[in-house]
GROMACS .gro file of C-alpha atoms in nm:
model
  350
    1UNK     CA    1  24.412  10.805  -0.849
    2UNK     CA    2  24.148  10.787  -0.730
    3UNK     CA    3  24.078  11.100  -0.696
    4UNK     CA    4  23.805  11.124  -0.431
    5UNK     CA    5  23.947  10.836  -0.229
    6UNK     CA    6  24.014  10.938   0.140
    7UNK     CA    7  24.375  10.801   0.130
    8UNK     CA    8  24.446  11.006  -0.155
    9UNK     CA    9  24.302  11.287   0.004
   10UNK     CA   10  24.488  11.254   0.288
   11UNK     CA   11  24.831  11.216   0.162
   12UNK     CA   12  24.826  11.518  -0.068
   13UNK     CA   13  24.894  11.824   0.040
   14UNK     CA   14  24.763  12.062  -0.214
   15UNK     CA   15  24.982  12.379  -0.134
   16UNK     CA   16  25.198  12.159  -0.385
   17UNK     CA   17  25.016  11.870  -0.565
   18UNK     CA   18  24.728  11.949  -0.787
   19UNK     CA   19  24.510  11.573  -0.812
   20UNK     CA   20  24.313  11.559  -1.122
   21UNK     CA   21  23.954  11.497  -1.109
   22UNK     CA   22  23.844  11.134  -1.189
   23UNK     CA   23  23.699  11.100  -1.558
   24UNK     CA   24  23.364  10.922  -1.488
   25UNK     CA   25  23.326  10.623  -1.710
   26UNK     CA   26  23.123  10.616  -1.984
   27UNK     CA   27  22.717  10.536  -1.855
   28UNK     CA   28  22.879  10.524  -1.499
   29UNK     CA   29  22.675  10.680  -1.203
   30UNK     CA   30  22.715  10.976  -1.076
   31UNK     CA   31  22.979  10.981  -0.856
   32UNK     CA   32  23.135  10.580  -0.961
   33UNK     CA   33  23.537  10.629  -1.084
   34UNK     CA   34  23.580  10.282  -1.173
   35UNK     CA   35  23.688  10.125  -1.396
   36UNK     CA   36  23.947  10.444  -1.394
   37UNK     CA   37  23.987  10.586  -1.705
   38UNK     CA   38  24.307  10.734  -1.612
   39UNK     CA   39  24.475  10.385  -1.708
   40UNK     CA   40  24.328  10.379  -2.022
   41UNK     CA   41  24.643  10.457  -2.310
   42UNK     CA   42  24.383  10.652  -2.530
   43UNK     CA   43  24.316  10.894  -2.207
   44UNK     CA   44  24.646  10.914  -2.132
   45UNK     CA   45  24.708  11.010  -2.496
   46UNK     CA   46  24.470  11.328  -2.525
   47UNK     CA   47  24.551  11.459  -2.156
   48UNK     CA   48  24.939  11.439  -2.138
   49UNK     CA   49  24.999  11.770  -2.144
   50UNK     CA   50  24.757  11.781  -1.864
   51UNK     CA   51  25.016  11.609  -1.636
   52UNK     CA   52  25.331  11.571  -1.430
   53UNK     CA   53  25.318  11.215  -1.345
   54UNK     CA   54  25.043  10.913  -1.232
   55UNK     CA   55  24.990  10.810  -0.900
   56UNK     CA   56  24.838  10.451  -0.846
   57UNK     CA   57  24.668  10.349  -0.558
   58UNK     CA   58  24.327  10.181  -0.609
   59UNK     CA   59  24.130  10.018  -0.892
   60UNK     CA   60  24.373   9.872  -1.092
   61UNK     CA   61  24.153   9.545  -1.055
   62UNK     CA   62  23.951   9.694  -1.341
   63UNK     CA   63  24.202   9.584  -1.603
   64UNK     CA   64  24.404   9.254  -1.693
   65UNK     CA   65  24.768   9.267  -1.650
   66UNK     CA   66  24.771   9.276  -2.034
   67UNK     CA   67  24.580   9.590  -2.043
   68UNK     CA   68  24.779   9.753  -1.768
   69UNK     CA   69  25.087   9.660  -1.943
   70UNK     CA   70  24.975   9.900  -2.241
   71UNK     CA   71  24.932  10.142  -1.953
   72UNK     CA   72  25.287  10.106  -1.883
   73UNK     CA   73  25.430  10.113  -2.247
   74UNK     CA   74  25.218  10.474  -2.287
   75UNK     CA   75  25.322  10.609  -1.983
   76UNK     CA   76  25.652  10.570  -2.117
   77UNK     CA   77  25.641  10.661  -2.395
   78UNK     CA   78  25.471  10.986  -2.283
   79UNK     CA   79  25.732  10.999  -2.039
   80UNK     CA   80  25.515  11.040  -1.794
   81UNK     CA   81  25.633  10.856  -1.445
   82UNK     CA   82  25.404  10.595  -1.216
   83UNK     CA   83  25.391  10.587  -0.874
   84UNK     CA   84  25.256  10.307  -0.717
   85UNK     CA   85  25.158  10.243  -0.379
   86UNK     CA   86  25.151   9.877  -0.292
   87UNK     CA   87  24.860   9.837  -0.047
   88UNK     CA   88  24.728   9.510  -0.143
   89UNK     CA   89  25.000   9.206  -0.156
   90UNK     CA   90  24.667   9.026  -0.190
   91UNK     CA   91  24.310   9.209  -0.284
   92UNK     CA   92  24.092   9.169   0.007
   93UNK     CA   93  23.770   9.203  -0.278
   94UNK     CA   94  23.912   8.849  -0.455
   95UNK     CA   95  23.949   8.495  -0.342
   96UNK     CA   96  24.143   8.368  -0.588
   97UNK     CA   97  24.480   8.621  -0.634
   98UNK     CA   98  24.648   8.501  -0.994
   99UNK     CA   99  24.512   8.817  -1.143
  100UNK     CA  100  24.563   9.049  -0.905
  101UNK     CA  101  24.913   8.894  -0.833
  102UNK     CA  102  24.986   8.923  -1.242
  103UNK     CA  103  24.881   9.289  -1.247
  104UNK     CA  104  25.144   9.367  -0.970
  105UNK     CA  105  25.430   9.190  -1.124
  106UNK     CA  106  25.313   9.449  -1.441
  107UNK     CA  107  25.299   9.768  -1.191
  108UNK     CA  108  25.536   9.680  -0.950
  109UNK     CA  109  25.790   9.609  -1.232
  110UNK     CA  110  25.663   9.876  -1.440
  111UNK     CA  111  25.665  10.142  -1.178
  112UNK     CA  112  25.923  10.464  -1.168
  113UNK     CA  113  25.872  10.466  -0.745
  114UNK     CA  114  25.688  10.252  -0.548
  115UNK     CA  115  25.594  10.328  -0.199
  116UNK     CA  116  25.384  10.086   0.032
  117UNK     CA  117  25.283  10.119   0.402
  118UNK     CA  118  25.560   9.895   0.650
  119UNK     CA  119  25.867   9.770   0.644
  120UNK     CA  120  25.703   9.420   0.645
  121UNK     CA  121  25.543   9.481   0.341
  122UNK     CA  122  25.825   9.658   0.172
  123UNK     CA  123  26.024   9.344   0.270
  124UNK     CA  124  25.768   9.111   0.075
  125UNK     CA  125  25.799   9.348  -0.236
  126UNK     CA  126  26.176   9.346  -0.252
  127UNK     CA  127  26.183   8.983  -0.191
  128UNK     CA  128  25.912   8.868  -0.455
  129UNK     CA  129  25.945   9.107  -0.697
  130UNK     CA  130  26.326   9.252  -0.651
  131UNK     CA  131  26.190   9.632  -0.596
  132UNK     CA  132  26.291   9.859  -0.322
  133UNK     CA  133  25.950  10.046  -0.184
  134UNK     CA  134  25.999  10.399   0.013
  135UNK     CA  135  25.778  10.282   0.365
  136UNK     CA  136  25.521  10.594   0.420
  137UNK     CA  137  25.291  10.473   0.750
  138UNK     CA  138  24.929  10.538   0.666
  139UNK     CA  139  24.814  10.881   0.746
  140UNK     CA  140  24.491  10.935   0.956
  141UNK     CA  141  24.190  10.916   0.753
  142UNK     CA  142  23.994  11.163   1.045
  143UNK     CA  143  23.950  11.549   0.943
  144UNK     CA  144  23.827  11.631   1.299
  145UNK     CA  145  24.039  11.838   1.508
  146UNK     CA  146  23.861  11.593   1.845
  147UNK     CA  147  23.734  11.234   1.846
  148UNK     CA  148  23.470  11.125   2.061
  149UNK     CA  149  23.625  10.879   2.339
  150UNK     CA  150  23.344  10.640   2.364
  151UNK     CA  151  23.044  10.622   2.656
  152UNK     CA  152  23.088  10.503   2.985
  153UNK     CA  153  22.948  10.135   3.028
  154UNK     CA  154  23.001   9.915   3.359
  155UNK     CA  155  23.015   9.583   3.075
  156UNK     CA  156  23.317   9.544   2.859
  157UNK     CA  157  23.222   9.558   2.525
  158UNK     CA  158  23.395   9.372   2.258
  159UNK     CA  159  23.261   9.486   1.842
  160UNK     CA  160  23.327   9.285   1.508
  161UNK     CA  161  23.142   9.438   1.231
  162UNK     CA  162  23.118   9.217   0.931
  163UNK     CA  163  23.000   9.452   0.679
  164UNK     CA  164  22.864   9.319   0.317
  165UNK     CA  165  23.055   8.968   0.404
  166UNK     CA  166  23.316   9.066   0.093
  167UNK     CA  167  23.553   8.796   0.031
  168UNK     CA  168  23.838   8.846   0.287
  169UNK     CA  169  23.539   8.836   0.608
  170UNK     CA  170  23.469   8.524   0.769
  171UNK     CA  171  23.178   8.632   0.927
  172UNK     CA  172  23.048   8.247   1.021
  173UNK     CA  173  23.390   8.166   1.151
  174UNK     CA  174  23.452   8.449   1.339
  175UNK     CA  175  23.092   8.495   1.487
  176UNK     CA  176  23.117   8.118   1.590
  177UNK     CA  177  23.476   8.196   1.754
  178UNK     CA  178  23.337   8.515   1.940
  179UNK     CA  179  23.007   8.341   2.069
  180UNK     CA  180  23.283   8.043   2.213
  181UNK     CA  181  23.469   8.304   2.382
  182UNK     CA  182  23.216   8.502   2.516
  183UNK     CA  183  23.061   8.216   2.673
  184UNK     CA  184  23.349   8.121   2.853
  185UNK     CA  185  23.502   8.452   2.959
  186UNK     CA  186  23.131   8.495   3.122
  187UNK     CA  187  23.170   8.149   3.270
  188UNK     CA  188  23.485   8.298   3.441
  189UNK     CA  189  23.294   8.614   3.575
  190UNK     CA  190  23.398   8.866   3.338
  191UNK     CA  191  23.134   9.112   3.265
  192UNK     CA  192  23.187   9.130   2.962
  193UNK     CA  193  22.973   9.146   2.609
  194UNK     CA  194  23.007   9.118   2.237
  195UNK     CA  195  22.832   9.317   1.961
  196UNK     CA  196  22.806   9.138   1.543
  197UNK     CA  197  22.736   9.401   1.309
  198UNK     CA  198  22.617   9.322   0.961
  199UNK     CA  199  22.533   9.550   0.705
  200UNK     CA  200  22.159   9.491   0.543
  201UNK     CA  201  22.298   9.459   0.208
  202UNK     CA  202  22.520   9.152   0.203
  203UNK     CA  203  22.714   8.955  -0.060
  204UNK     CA  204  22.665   8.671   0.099
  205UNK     CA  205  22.293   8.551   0.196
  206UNK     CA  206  22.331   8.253   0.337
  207UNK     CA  207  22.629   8.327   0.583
  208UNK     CA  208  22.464   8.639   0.650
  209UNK     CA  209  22.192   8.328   0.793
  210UNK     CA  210  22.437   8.150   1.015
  211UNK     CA  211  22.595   8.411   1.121
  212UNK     CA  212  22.216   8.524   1.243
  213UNK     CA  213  22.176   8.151   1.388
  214UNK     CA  214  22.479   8.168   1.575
  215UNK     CA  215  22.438   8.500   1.720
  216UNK     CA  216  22.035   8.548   1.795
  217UNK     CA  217  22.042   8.328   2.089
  218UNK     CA  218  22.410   8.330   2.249
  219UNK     CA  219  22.444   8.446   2.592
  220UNK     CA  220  22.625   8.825   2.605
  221UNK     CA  221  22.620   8.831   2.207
  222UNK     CA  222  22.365   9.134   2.032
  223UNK     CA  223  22.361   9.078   1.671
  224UNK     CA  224  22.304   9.433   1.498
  225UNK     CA  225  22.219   9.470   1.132
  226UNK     CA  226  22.132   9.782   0.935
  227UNK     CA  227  22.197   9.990   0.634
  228UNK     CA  228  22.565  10.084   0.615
  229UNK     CA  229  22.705  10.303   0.887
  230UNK     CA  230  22.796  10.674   0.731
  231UNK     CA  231  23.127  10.785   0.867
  232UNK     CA  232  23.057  10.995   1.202
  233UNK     CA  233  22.822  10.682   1.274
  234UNK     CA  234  23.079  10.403   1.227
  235UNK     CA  235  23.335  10.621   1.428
  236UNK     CA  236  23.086  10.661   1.692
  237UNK     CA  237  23.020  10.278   1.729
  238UNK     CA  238  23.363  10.183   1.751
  239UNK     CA  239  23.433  10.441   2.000
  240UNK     CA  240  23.158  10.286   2.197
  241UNK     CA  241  23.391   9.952   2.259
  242UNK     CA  242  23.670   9.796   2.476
  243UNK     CA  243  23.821   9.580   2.155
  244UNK     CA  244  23.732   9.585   1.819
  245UNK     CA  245  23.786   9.236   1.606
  246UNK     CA  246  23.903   9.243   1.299
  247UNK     CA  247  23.764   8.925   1.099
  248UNK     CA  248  24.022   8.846   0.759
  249UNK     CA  249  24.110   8.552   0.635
  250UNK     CA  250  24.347   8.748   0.337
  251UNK     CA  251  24.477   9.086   0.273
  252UNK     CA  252  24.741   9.316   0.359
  253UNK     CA  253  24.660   9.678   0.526
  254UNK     CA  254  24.341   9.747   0.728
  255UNK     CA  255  24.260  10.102   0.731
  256UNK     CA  256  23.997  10.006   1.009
  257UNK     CA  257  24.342   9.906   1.220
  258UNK     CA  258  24.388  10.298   1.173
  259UNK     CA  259  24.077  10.395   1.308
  260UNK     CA  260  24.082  10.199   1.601
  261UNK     CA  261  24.423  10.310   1.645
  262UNK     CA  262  24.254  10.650   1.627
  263UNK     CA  263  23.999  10.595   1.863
  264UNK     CA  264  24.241  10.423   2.080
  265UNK     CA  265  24.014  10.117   2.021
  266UNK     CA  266  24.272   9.794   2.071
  267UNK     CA  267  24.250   9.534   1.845
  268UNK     CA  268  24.189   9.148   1.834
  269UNK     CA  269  24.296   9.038   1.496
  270UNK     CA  270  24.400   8.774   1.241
  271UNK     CA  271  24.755   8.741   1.175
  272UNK     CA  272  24.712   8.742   0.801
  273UNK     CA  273  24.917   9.012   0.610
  274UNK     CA  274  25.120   9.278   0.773
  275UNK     CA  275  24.812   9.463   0.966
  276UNK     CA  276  24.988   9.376   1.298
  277UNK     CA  277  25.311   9.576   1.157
  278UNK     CA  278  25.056   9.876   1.118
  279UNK     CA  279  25.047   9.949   1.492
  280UNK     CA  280  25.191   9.660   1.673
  281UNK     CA  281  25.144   9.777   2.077
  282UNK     CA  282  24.729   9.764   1.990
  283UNK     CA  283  24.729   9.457   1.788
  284UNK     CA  284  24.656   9.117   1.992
  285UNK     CA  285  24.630   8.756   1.726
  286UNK     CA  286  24.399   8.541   1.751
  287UNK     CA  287  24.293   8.241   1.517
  288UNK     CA  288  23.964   8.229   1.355
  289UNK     CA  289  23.824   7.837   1.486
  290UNK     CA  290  24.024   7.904   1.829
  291UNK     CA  291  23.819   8.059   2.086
  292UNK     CA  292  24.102   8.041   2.337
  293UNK     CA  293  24.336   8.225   2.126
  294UNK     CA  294  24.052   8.504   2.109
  295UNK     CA  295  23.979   8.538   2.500
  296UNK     CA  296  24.365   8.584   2.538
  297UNK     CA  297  24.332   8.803   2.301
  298UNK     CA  298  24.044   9.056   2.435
  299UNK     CA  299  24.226   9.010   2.761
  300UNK     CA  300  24.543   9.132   2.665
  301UNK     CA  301  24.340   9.397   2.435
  302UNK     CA  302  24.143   9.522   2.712
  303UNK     CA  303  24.368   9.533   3.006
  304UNK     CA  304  24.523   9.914   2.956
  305UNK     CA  305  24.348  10.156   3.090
  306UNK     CA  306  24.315  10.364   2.807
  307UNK     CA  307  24.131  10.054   2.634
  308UNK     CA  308  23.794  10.181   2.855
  309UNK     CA  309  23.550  10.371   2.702
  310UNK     CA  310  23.482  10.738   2.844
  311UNK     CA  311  23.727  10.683   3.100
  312UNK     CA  312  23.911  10.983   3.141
  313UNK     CA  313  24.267  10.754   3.053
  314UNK     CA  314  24.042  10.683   2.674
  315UNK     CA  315  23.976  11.083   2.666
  316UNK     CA  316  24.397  11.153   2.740
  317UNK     CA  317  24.475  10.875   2.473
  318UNK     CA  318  24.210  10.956   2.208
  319UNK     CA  319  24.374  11.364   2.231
  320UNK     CA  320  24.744  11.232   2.235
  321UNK     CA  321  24.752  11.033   1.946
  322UNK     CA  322  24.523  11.269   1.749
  323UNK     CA  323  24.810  11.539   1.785
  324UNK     CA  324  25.116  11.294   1.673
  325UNK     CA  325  24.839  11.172   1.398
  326UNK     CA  326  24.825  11.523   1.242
  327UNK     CA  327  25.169  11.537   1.282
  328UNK     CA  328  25.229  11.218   1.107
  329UNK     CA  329  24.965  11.323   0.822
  330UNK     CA  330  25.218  11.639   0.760
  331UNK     CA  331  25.528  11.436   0.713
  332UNK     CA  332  25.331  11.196   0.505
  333UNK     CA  333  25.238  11.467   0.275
  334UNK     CA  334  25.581  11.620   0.298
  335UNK     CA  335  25.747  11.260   0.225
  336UNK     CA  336  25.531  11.246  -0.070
  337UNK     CA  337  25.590  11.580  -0.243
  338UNK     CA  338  25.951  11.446  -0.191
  339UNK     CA  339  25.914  11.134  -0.403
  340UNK     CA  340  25.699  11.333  -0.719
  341UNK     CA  341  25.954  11.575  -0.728
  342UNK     CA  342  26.241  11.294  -0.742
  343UNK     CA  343  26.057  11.118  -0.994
  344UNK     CA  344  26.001  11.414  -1.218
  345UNK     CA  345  26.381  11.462  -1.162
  346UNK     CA  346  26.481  11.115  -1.318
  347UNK     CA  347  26.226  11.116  -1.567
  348UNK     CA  348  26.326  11.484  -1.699
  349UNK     CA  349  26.709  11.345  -1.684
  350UNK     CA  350  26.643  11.053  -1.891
   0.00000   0.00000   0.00000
């Protein structure tokens, strides 16, 4: 759970896993699976016979480490086994961690299996909380057979999009790093420009402000802001660039790393978590406050060949890496039938 959630989707393959719809909570909207009511004992209760086992990936931030710990007690005394996949060492929607850090000592220690997403990450799991995770990359998120490779554009174009400004963004900080670097890559010649997207709908009103100050009036910088980008939109804008920067100050996994990596979009990034482990050849650090870190950064980023948009090197890469993708997807879905039926096997033994 959840359900609906692209990640699920992707790493189930249903010739063999059956995922149960998401209950909708009580006055909820239509569509809205959180808080999930799968975690709840008294649901577990009345659908047990219902299933095999419970797969965690999202939403536990719903509950307090006390409630999830009842979760744990009925699961086993239903003897019904968790999965969990660690994504989040620290929740990229939260600024300050001790709950989310209490509810993973109750899942990770709770958990039958536990799977996460690198070996960097797997290492931080054993280490703080003495569990051994099964590593299973993150699958493509893309259904499309093709991926557009971008338009042709004589100016190298460098993206950040800042979204809603949730907590893990530094949109200020990173806008004010980009507008630096610009500036002084352009002093140097380059031809080279940078795009800030915002959505309209922020959390944040008054960095959304700044962010607007710094960006309206700074040579080679377009500041962009609109409603949120639907899929096929967003994966058309990024295709449009040379580098994409990613903007965290916290968190763990980027599934935007993924996309780029599908695109064959490089990637300027913060060194926070283990997003560099995610696809290490395309990821190039840089330190939010240090504009020189960032033009080495979108130098190194933008140097292959491949990193140009349209060019016929983007169009070879872009088809390349979509076939070992849908490759990868398969023995993602394959490693995970694996691990249900192991866990059924040691919970049916017990």
């Amino acid at each position: 759970m959840p359900a609906a959630h692209p990640y699920v989707r992707a790493v189930t393959d249903e010739r063999f896993v059956e995922v149960c719809a998401d209950p909708p909570p009580p006055g909820a909207a239509p569509g809205q699976w959180w808080p999930p009511q799968v975690l709840l004992p008294a649901w577990l209760e009345e659908h047990a016979a219902d299933l095999d086992l419970v797969h965690v990936h999202f939403g536990s931030e719903s509950y307090a480490a006390e409630e999830l710990a009842e979760t744990v007690r009925t699961l086993n005394r239903l003897r019904l086994p968790l999965v969990y996949t660690v994504h989040d060492l620290e929740n990229p929607q939260l600024r300050d961690q001790a709950a989310h850090d209490a509810a993973l000592r109750v899942l990770i220690g709770g958990a039958d299996a536990l799977t996460t997403l690198t070996a960097a990450t797997a290492a931080d799991v054993e280490r703080r909380f003495g569990r051994t995770s099964t590593v299973i990359p993150h699958p493509t998120l893309v259904n499309d057979e093709t991926l557009p490779s971008g338009t042709p554009s004589p100016v190298t174009r460098v993206g950040v999009h800042l979204r809603d400004l949730r907590p893990n963004i530094d949109g200020v900080g990173t806008t004010a790093t980009l507008v630096r670097a610009i500036a002084d890559l352009r002093a140097r010649g380059a031809n080279i420009e940078a795009v800030v997207r915002v959505n309209e709908r922020v959390r944040d009103a008054d960095a959304a402000a700044s962010i607007d100050a710094l960006a309206r009036n700074a040579d080679g910088v377009r500041l962009e802001r609109s409603a949120r980008l639907d899929d096929d939109a967003l994966v058309a804008w990024l295709a449009d660039l040379d580098a994409c920067v990613l903007p965290y100050t916290h968190g763990t996994h980027s599934g935007w790393a993924e996309l780029c990596y599908d695109l064959a979009v490089p990637v300027a990034g913060t060194r926070v978590g283990h997003i560099a482990a995610q696809h290490p050849t395309d990821f190039h650090s840089f330190r939010i406050g240090d504009p020189v870190s960032l033009e080495r950064a979108i130098v190194d980023a933008t140097s292959p060949a491949w990193s140009v948009p349209g060019s016929d090197a983007r169009t070879a890469e872009v088809a390349r890496r979509r076939a070992d993708r849908l490759d990868e997807r398969e023995r993602v879905r394959e490693t995970h039938v694996a691990l249900y039926r192991r866990s059924l096997r040691t919970e049916h033994a017990a």
